[in-house]
Coordinates of C-alpha atoms and ligand atoms in Angstrom, one line a residue:
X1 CA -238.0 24.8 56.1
X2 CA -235.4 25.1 53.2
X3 CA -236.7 23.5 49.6
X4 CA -233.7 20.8 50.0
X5 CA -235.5 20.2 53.4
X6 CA -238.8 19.8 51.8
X7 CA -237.4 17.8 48.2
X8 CA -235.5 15.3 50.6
X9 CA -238.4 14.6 53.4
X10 CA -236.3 16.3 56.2
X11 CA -239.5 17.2 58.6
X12 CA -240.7 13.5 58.2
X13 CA -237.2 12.2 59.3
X14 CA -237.3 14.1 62.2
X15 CA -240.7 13.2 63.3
X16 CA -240.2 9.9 63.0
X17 CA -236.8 10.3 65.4
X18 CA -238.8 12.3 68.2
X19 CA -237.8 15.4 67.0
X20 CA -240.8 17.9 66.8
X21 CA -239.3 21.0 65.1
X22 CA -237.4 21.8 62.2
X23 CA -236.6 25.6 62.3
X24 CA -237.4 26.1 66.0
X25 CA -237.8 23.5 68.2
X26 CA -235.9 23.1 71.4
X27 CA -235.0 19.9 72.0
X28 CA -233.3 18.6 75.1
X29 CA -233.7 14.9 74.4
X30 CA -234.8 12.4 77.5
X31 CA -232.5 12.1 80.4
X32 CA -230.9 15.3 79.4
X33 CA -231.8 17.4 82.6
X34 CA -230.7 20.7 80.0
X35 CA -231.5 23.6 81.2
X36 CA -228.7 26.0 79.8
X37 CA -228.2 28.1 76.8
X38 CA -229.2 27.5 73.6
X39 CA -226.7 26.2 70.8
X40 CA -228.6 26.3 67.2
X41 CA -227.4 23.8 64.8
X42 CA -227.2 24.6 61.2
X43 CA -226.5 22.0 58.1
X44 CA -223.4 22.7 56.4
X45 CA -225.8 21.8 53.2
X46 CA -227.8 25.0 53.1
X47 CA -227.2 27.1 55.7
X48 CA -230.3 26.6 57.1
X49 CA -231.4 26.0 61.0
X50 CA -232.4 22.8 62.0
X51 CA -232.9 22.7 65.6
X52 CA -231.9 24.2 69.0
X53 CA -230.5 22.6 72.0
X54 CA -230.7 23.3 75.2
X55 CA -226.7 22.8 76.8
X56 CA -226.3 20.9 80.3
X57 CA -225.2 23.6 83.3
X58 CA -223.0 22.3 85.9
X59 CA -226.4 21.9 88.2
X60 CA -228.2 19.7 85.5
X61 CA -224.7 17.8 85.2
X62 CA -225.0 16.6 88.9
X63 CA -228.7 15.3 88.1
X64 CA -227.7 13.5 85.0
X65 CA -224.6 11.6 87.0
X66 CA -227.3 11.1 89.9
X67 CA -229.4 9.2 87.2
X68 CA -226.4 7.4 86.2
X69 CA -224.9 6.1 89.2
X70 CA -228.1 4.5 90.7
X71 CA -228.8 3.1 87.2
X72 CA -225.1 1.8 87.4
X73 CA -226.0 -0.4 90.7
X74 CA -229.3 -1.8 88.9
X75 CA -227.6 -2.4 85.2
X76 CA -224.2 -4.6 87.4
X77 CA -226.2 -6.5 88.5
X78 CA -228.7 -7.8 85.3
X79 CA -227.3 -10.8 83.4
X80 CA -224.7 -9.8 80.6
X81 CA -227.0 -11.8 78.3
X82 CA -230.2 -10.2 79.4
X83 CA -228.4 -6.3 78.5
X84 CA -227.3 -8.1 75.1
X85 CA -231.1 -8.3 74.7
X86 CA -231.5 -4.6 75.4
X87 CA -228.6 -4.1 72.5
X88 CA -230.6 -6.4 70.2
X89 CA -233.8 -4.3 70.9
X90 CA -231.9 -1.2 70.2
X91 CA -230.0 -2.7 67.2
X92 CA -233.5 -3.5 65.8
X93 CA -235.0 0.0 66.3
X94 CA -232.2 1.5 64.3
X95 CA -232.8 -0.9 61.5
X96 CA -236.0 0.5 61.3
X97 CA -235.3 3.9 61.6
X98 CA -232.0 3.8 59.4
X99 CA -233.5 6.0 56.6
X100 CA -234.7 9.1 59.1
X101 CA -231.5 8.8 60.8
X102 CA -229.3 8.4 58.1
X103 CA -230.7 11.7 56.5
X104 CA -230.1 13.4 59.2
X105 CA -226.5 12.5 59.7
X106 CA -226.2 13.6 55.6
X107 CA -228.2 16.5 56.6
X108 CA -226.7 17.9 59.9
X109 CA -223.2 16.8 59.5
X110 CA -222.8 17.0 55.2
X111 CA -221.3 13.5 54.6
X112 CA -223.0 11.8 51.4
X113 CA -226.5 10.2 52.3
X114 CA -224.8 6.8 50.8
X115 CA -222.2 7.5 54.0
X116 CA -225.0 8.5 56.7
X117 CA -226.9 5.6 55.6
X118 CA -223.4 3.7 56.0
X119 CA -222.9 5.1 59.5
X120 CA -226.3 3.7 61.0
X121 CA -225.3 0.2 59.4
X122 CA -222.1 0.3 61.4
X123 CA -224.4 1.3 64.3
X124 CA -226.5 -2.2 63.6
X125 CA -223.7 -3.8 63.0
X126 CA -221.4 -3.0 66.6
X127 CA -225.2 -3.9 68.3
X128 CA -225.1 -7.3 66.8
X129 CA -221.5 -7.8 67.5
X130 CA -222.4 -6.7 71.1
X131 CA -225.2 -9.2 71.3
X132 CA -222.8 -12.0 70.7
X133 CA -220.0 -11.0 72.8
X134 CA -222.6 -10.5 75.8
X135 CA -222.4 -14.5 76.1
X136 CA -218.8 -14.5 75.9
X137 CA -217.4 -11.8 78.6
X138 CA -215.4 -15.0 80.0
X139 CA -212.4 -14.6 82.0
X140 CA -209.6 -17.4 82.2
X141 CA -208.8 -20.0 84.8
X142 CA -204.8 -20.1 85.7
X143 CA -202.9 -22.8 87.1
X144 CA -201.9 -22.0 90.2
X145 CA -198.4 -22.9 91.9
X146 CA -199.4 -24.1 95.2
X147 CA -201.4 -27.2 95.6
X148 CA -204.9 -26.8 96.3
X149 CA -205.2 -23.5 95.1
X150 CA -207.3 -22.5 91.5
X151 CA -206.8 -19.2 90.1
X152 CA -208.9 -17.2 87.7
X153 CA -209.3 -14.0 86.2
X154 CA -212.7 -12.3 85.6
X155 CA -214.2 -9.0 84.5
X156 CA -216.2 -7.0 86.1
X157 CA -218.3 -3.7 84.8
X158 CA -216.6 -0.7 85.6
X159 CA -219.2 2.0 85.8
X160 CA -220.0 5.1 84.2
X161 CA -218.3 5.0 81.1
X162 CA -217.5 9.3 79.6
X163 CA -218.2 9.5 75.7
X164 CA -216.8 12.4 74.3
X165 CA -217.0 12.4 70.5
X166 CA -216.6 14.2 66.9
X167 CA -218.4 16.2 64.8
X168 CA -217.7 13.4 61.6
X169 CA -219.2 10.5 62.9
X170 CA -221.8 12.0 64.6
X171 CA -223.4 8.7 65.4
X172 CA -221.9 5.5 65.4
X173 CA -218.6 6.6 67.6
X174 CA -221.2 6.7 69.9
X175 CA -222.5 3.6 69.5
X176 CA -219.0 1.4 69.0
X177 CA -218.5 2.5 72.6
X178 CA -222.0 2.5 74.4
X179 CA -223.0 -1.0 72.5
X180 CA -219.8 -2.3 74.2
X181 CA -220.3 -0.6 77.4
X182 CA -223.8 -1.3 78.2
X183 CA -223.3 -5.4 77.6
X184 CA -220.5 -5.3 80.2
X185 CA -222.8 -3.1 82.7
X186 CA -221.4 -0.2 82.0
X187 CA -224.3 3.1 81.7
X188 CA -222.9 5.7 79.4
X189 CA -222.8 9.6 79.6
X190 CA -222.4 11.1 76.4
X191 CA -221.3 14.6 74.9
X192 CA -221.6 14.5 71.2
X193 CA -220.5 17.2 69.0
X194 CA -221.4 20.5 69.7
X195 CA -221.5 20.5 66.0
X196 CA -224.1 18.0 65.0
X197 CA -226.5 17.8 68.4
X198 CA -229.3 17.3 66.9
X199 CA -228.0 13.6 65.8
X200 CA -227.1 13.3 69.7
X201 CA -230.9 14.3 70.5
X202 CA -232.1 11.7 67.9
X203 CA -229.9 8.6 69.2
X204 CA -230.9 9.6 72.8
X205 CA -234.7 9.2 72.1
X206 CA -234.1 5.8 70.3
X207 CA -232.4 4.1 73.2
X208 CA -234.6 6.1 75.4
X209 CA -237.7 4.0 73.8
X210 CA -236.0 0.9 74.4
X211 CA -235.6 1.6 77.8
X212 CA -239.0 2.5 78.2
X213 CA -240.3 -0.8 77.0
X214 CA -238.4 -3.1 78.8
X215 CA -239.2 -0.7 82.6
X216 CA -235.5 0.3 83.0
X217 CA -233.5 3.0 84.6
X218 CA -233.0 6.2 82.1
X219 CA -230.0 6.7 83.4
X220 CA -228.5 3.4 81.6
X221 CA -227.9 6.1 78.6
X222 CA -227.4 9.6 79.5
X223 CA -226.3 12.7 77.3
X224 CA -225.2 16.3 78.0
X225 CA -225.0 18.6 75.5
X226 CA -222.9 21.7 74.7
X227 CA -219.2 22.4 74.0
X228 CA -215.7 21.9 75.3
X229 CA -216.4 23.2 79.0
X230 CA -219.1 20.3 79.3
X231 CA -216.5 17.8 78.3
X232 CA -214.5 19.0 81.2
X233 CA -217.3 18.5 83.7
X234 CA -216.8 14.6 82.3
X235 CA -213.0 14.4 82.0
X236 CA -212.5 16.1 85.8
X237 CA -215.0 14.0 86.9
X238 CA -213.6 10.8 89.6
X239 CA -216.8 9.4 89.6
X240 CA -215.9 8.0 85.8
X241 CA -213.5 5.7 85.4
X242 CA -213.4 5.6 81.9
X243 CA -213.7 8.3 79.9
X244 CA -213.6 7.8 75.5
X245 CA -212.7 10.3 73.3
X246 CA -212.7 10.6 69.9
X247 CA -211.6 13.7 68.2
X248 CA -208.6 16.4 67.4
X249 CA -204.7 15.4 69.0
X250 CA -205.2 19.2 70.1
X251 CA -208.1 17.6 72.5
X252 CA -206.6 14.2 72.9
X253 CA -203.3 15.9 74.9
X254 CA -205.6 18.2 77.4
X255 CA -208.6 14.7 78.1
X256 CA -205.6 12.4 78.6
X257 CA -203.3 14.1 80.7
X258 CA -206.5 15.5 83.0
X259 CA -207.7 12.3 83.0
X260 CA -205.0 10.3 84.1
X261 CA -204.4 13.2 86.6
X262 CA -207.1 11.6 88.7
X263 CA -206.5 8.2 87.4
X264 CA -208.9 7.4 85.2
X265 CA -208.6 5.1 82.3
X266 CA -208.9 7.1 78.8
X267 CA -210.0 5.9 75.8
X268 CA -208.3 8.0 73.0
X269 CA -209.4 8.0 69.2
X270 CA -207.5 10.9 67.7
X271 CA -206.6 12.6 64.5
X272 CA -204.7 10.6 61.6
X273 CA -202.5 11.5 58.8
X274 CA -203.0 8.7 57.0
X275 CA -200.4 7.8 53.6
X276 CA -200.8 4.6 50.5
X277 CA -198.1 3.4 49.2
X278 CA -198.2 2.9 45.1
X279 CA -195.4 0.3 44.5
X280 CA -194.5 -0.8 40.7
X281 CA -196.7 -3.5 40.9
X282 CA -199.5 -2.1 42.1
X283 CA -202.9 -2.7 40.1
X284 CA -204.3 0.9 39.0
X285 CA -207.8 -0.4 39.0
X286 CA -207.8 -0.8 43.0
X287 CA -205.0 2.3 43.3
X288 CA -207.7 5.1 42.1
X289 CA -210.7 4.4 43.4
X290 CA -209.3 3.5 46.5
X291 CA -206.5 5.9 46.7
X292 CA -210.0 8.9 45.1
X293 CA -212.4 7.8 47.7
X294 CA -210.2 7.9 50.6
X295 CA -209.1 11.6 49.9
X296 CA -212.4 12.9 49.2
X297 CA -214.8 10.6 50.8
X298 CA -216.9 12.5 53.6
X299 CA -215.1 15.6 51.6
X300 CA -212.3 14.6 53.4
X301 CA -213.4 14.7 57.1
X302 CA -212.8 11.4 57.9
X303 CA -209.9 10.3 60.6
X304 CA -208.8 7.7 58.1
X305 CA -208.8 10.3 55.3
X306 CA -206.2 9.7 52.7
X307 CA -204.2 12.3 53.1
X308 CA -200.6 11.4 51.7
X309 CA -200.3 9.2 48.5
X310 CA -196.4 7.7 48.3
X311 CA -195.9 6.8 44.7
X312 CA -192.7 4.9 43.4
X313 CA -191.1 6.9 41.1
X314 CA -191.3 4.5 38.1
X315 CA -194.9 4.8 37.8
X316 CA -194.9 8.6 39.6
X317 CA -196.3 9.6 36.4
X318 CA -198.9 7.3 35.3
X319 CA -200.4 7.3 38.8
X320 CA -200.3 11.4 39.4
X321 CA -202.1 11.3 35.6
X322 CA -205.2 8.5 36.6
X323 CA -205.9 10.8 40.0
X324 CA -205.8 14.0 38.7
X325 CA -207.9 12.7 35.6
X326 CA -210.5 10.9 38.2
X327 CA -211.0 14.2 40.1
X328 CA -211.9 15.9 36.8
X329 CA -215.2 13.2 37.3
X330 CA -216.0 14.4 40.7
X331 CA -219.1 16.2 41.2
X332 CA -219.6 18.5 44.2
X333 CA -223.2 19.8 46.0
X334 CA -226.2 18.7 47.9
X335 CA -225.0 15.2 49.4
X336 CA -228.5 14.1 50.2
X337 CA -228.6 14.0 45.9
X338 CA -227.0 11.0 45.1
X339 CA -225.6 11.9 42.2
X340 CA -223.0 14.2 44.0
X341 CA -219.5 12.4 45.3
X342 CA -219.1 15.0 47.8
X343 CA -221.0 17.4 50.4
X344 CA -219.9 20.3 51.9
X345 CA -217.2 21.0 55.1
X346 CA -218.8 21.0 58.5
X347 CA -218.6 25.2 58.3
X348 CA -216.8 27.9 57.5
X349 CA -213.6 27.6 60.0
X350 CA -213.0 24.6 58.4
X351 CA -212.9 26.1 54.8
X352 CA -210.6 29.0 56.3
X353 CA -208.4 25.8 57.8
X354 CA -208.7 24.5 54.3
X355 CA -207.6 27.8 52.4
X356 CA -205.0 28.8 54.4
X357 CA -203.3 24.6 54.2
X358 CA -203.3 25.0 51.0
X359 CA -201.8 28.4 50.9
X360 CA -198.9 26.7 53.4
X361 CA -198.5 23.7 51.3
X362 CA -197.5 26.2 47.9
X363 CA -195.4 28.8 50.5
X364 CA -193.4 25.6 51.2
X365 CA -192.8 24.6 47.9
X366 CA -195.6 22.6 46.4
X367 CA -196.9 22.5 43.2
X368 CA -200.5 22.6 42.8
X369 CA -201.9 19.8 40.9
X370 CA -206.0 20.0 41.3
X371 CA -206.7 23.9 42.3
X372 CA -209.1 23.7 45.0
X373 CA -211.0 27.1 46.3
X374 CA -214.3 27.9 47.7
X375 CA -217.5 27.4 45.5
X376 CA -220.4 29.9 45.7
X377 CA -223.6 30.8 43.8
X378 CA -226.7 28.5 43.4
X379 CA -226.5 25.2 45.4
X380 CA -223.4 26.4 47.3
X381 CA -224.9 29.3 49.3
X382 CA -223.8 27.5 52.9
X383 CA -220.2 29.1 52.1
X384 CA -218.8 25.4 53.3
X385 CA -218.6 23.5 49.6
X386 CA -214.8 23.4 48.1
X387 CA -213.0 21.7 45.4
X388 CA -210.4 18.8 46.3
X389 CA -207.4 19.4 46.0
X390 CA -203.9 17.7 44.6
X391 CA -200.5 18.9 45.6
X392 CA -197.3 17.6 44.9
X393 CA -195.7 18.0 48.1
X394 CA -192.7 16.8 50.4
X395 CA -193.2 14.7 53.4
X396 CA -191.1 17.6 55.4
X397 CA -193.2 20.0 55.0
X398 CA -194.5 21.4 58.3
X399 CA -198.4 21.7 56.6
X400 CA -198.2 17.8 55.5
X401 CA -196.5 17.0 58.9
X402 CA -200.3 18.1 60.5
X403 CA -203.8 16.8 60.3
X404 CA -206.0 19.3 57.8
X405 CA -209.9 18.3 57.9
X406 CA -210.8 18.7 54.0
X407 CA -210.0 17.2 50.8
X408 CA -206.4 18.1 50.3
X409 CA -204.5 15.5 48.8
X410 CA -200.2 15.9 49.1
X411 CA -198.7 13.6 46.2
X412 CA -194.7 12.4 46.7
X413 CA -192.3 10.4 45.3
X414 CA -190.2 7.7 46.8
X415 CA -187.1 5.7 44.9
X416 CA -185.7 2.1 45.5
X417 CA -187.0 -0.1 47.6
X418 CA -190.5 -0.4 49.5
X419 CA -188.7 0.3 53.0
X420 CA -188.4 4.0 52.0
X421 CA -191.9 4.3 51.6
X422 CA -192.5 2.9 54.8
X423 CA -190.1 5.3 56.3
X424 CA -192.0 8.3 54.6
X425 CA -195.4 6.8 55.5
X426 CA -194.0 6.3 59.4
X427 CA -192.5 9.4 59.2
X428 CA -195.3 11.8 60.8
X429 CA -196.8 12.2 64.1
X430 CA -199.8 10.4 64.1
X431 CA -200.4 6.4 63.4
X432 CA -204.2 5.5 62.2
X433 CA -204.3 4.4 59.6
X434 CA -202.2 3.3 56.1
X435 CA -202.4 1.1 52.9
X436 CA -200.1 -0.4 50.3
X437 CA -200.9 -1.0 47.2
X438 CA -198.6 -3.8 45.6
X439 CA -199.6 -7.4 43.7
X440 CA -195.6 -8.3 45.4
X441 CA -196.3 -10.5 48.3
X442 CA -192.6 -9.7 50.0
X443 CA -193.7 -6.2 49.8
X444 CA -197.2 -6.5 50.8
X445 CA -195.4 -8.8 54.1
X446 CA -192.9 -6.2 54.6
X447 CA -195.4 -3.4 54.9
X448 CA -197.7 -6.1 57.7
X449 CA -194.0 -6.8 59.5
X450 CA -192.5 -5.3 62.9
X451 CA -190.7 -3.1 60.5
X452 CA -193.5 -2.1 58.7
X453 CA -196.0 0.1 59.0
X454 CA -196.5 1.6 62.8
X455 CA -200.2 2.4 62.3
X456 CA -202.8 1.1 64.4
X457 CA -204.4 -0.2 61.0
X458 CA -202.9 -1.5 57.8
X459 CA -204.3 -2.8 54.6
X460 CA -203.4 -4.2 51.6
X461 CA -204.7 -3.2 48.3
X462 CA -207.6 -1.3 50.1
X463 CA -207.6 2.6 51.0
X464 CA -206.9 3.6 54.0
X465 CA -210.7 4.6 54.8
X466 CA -213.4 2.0 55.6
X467 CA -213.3 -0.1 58.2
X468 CA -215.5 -2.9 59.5
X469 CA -216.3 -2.8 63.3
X470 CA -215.0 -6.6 64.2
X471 CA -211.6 -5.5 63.9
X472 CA -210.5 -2.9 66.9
X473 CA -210.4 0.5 66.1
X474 CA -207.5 2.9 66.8
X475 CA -204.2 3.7 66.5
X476 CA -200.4 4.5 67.9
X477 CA -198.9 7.9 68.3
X478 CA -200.6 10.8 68.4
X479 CA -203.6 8.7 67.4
X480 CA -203.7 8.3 71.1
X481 CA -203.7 4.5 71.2
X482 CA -206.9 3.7 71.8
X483 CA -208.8 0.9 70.5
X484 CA -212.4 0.4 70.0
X485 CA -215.2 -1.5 68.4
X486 CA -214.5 -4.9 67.1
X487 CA -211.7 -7.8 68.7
X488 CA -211.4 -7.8 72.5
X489 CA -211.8 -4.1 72.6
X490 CA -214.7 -4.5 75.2
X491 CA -211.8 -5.3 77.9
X492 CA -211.3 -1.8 77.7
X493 CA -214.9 -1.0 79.2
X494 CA -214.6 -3.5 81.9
X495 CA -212.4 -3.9 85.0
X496 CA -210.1 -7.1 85.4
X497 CA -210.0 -8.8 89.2
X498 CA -207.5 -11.5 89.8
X499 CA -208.9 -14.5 92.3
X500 CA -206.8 -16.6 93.9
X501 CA -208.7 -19.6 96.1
X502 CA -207.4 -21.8 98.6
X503 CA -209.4 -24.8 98.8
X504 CA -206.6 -27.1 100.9
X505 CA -205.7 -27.2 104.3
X506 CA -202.8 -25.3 104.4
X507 CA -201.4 -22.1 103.5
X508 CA -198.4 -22.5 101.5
X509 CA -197.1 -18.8 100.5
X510 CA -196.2 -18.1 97.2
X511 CA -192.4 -18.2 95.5
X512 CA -192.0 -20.9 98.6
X513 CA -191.6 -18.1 100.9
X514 CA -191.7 -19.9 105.0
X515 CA -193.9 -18.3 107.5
X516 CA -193.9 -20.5 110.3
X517 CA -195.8 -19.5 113.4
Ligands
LIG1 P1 -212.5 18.3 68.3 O1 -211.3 17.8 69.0 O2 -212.6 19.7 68.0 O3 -213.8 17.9 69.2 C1 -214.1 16.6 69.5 C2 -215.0 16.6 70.8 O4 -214.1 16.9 71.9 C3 -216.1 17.6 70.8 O5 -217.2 16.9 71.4 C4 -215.6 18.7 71.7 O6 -216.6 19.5 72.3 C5 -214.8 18.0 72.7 N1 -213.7 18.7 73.3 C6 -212.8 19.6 72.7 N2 -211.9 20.1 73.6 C7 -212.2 19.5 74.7 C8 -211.6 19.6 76.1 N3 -210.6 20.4 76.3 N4 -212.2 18.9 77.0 C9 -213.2 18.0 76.8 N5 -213.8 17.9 75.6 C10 -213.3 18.6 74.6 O7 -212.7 17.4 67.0 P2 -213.7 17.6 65.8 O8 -213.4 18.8 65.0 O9 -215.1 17.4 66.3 O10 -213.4 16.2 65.0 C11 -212.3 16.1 64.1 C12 -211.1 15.4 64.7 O11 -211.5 14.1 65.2 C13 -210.1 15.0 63.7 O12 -208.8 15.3 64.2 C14 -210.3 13.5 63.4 O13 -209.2 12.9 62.9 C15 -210.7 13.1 64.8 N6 -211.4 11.8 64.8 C16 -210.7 10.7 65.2 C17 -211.3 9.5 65.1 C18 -210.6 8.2 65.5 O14 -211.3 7.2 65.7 N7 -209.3 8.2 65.6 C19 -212.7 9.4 64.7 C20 -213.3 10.6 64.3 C21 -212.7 11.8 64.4

């Protein structure tokens, strides 16, 4: 075990998740069936192992749908309000295990312990939200146009819901869809990163206890475990309706079009490229730490990531100055040590992503603000800690055009009126998430308009990073358009059936068509 292993109670944490060893245990979680290779997960913190994992084969595949399916026709059939129960149980476990768990997201996955404790509260959060909304699943009666007929609408549970999720939220993706799925019915088959599985491992033997106690089916929440090619066995598979993913566009294009190949219903969460807008007005107190955490935060790993700042160019100046000056604050190592603002990248490709963006965004023509670059020597010895980086860019450019995962910040300018920064901030491919910074209320309403913003979220005076799960989750474009979490997002996870009932003695037709016999 590594000394930052030892210093921050890593063996305790996993113990007290149901994970026995640190350095060489092989875990395959409960209700896993795994029986295939090995994948050996290393924290981007130190470069040291931290478990193994056994990945599902195509035979243990079959036995974890088997386990599904039958717990499918058992979970239908239990009172919505009795699952919210389950959800509250769950909910309560990761209260209590919030500390181990939110370590080992900081640990496995390098996001700042403050930000891995964060994650596990959105986790409790969506499970109370859940528990609420398992009372209120209600469909709607419809006045009907013939007499003596009543219409309704109501929602049934659609089956086994598909998770496929990313490496940067290694947890509570998870959780915004299974908390949802399991009060309407639903059991859930998940794939989590092939990059943080020991945080699937850990989730799986929470729920798994809850199961336990209350005598139900396993297969209520399944997992499988291992890259890309066991996503496929989930996104080919008919026997899942709806299949959630949450990761690159790259991914996105090949899950939805093989999913809706076969008809399925996808769920798609996918990359952002995500812009503020500075206007004249707009207070610097609330521009730089909002505008500083959303660029760096999770060292810039985060779909909502700030990755575009569009500054008016009567206060270009004064703005550029108060960022760049705010990086020069920023300290960078261990992000279990609270006194760091940011961890390392997930691993080495995505520092090679990160160096050669950069070395696009200056071939194209920008100008370098905060040098960024690999850091090495004590503290940094994982290879996966870099510096943030500023650079004054164009919205053209083909590099800002794309999605880069890392802390690379593109600074530009925009004249006139606020509708030109909307039409650079609409001006990409993707549509999460975006902000405006302005104490103007006609620009603030401008930005919230038809003809403002095309994002699937859009704040005022807040970052663009952040959100809170009772608002749904998602976005347009090449964001996919899915929505999750919070509103009536759990319609998603649920099927819709349309009853029409005579109760007269006739049978008058619809439209007043005549059918006499
Ligand atoms: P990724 O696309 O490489 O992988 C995501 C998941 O998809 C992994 O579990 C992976 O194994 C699986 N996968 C990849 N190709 C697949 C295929 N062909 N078939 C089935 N499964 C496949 O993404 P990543 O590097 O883990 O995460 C970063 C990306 O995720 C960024 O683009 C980020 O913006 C996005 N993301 C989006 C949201 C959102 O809510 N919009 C949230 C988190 C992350």
């Amino acid at each position: 075990m590594s000394t930052i292993a030892q210093q921050f109670g890593m063996q305790e944490a996993l113990h007290a998740l149901g994970i026995k060893e640190i350095n060489d245990g092989t875990s395959t979680g409960s209700n896993s069936f795994s029986s295939g290779p090995i994948i050996e997960s290393y924290s981007p913190v130190d470069g040291q192992l931290i478990g193994k994992v056994k990945t599902t084969t195509a035979a243990d595949y079959e036995k974890v749908m088997q386990s599904a399916t039958e717990a499918f026709k058992f979970f239908r059939a239990m009172p919505a309000p009795q699952r919210g129960e389950i959800v509250r149980q769950f909910g309560n476990k990761l209260r209590e295990l919030k500390e181990p768990l939110g370590k080992l997201v900081s640990y496995e996955m390098g996001k700042s312990l403050q930000e891995g404790y964060g994650e596990v509260q959105e986790m409790i959060d969506i499970c109370d939200f859940a528990v609420g909304l398992s009372r209120q699943l209600n469909g709607q009666t419809i006045p009907s146009e013939r007499p003596g007929h009543v219409m309704r609408e109501q929602w049934h549970s659609i089956g086994v819901v598909g998770i496929i999720s990313a490496f940067n939220f290694p947890v509570a993706v998870w959780s915004w869809n299974t908390a949802l799925a399991w009060i309407c019915g639903d059991v859930c088959v998940w794939k989590g990163s092939e990059k943080a599985p020991i945080c699937t491992i850990a989730c799986q033997n929470i729920i798994a206890e809850v199961l336990k106690a209350n005598n139900l089916p396993e297969g209520i929440s399944c997992i499988v475990n291992g890259d890309y090619t066991v996503g496929e066995m989930i996104t080919n598979d008919t026997r899942i309706p709806l299949v959630s993913a949450t990761g690159s566009t790259r991914m996105g294009r090949i899950v939805g079009a093989k999913v809706a190949e076969r008809f399925g219903k996808s769920l798609l969460e996918l990359g952002g490229n995500n812009a503020i807008i500075i206007t004249p007005t707009a207070d610097l107190k609330v521009v730089v730490p909002g505008a500083v955490f959303g660029a760096v935060g999770t060292a810039g790993q985060r779909c909502t990531s700030t990755r575009r700042l569009i500054i008016h160019e009567s206060v270009y100046d004064k703005v550029r100055d108060a960022i760049v000056g705010a990086y020069g604050q920023l300290t960078i190592g261990n992000p279990l040590d609270q006194k760091n603002h940011i961890g390392p990248l997930i691993d080495t490709d995505a520092v090679n992503t990160y160096l050669a963006a950069i070395e696009k965004a200056k071939a194209e023509g920008g100008k370098v603000l905060v040098e960024g670059g690999v850091l090495s020597g004590e503290g940094y010895e994982s290879g996966c800690y870099v510096k943030p980086a500023i650079i004054e860019a164009e919205n053209h450019f083909e590099i800002v055009q794309h999605e880069t995962f890392a802390p690379i910040l593109y600074l530009m300018k925009y004249e006139g009126e606020v509708e030109n920064a909307i039409d650079l901030q609409n001006g990409v491919a993707q549509g999460l998430s975006s902000a405006i910074m302005t104490n103007s209320m006609k620009e603030a309403e401008k930005f919230l308009s038809f003809a403002g913003s095309d994002c699937g979220i859009a704040n005022v005076n807040i970052g663009t990073s952040g959100a809170e799960i009772g608002g749904a989750f998602g976005g347009e474009k090449e964001t996919g358009g899915g929505r999750e979490s919070g509103s009536d997002a759990w319609k998603v996870y649920m099927r819709r059936q349309t009853n029409t009932v005579n109760y007269s003695d006739q049978l008058p037709l619809a439209q007043g068509i005549k059918f006499d016999l």
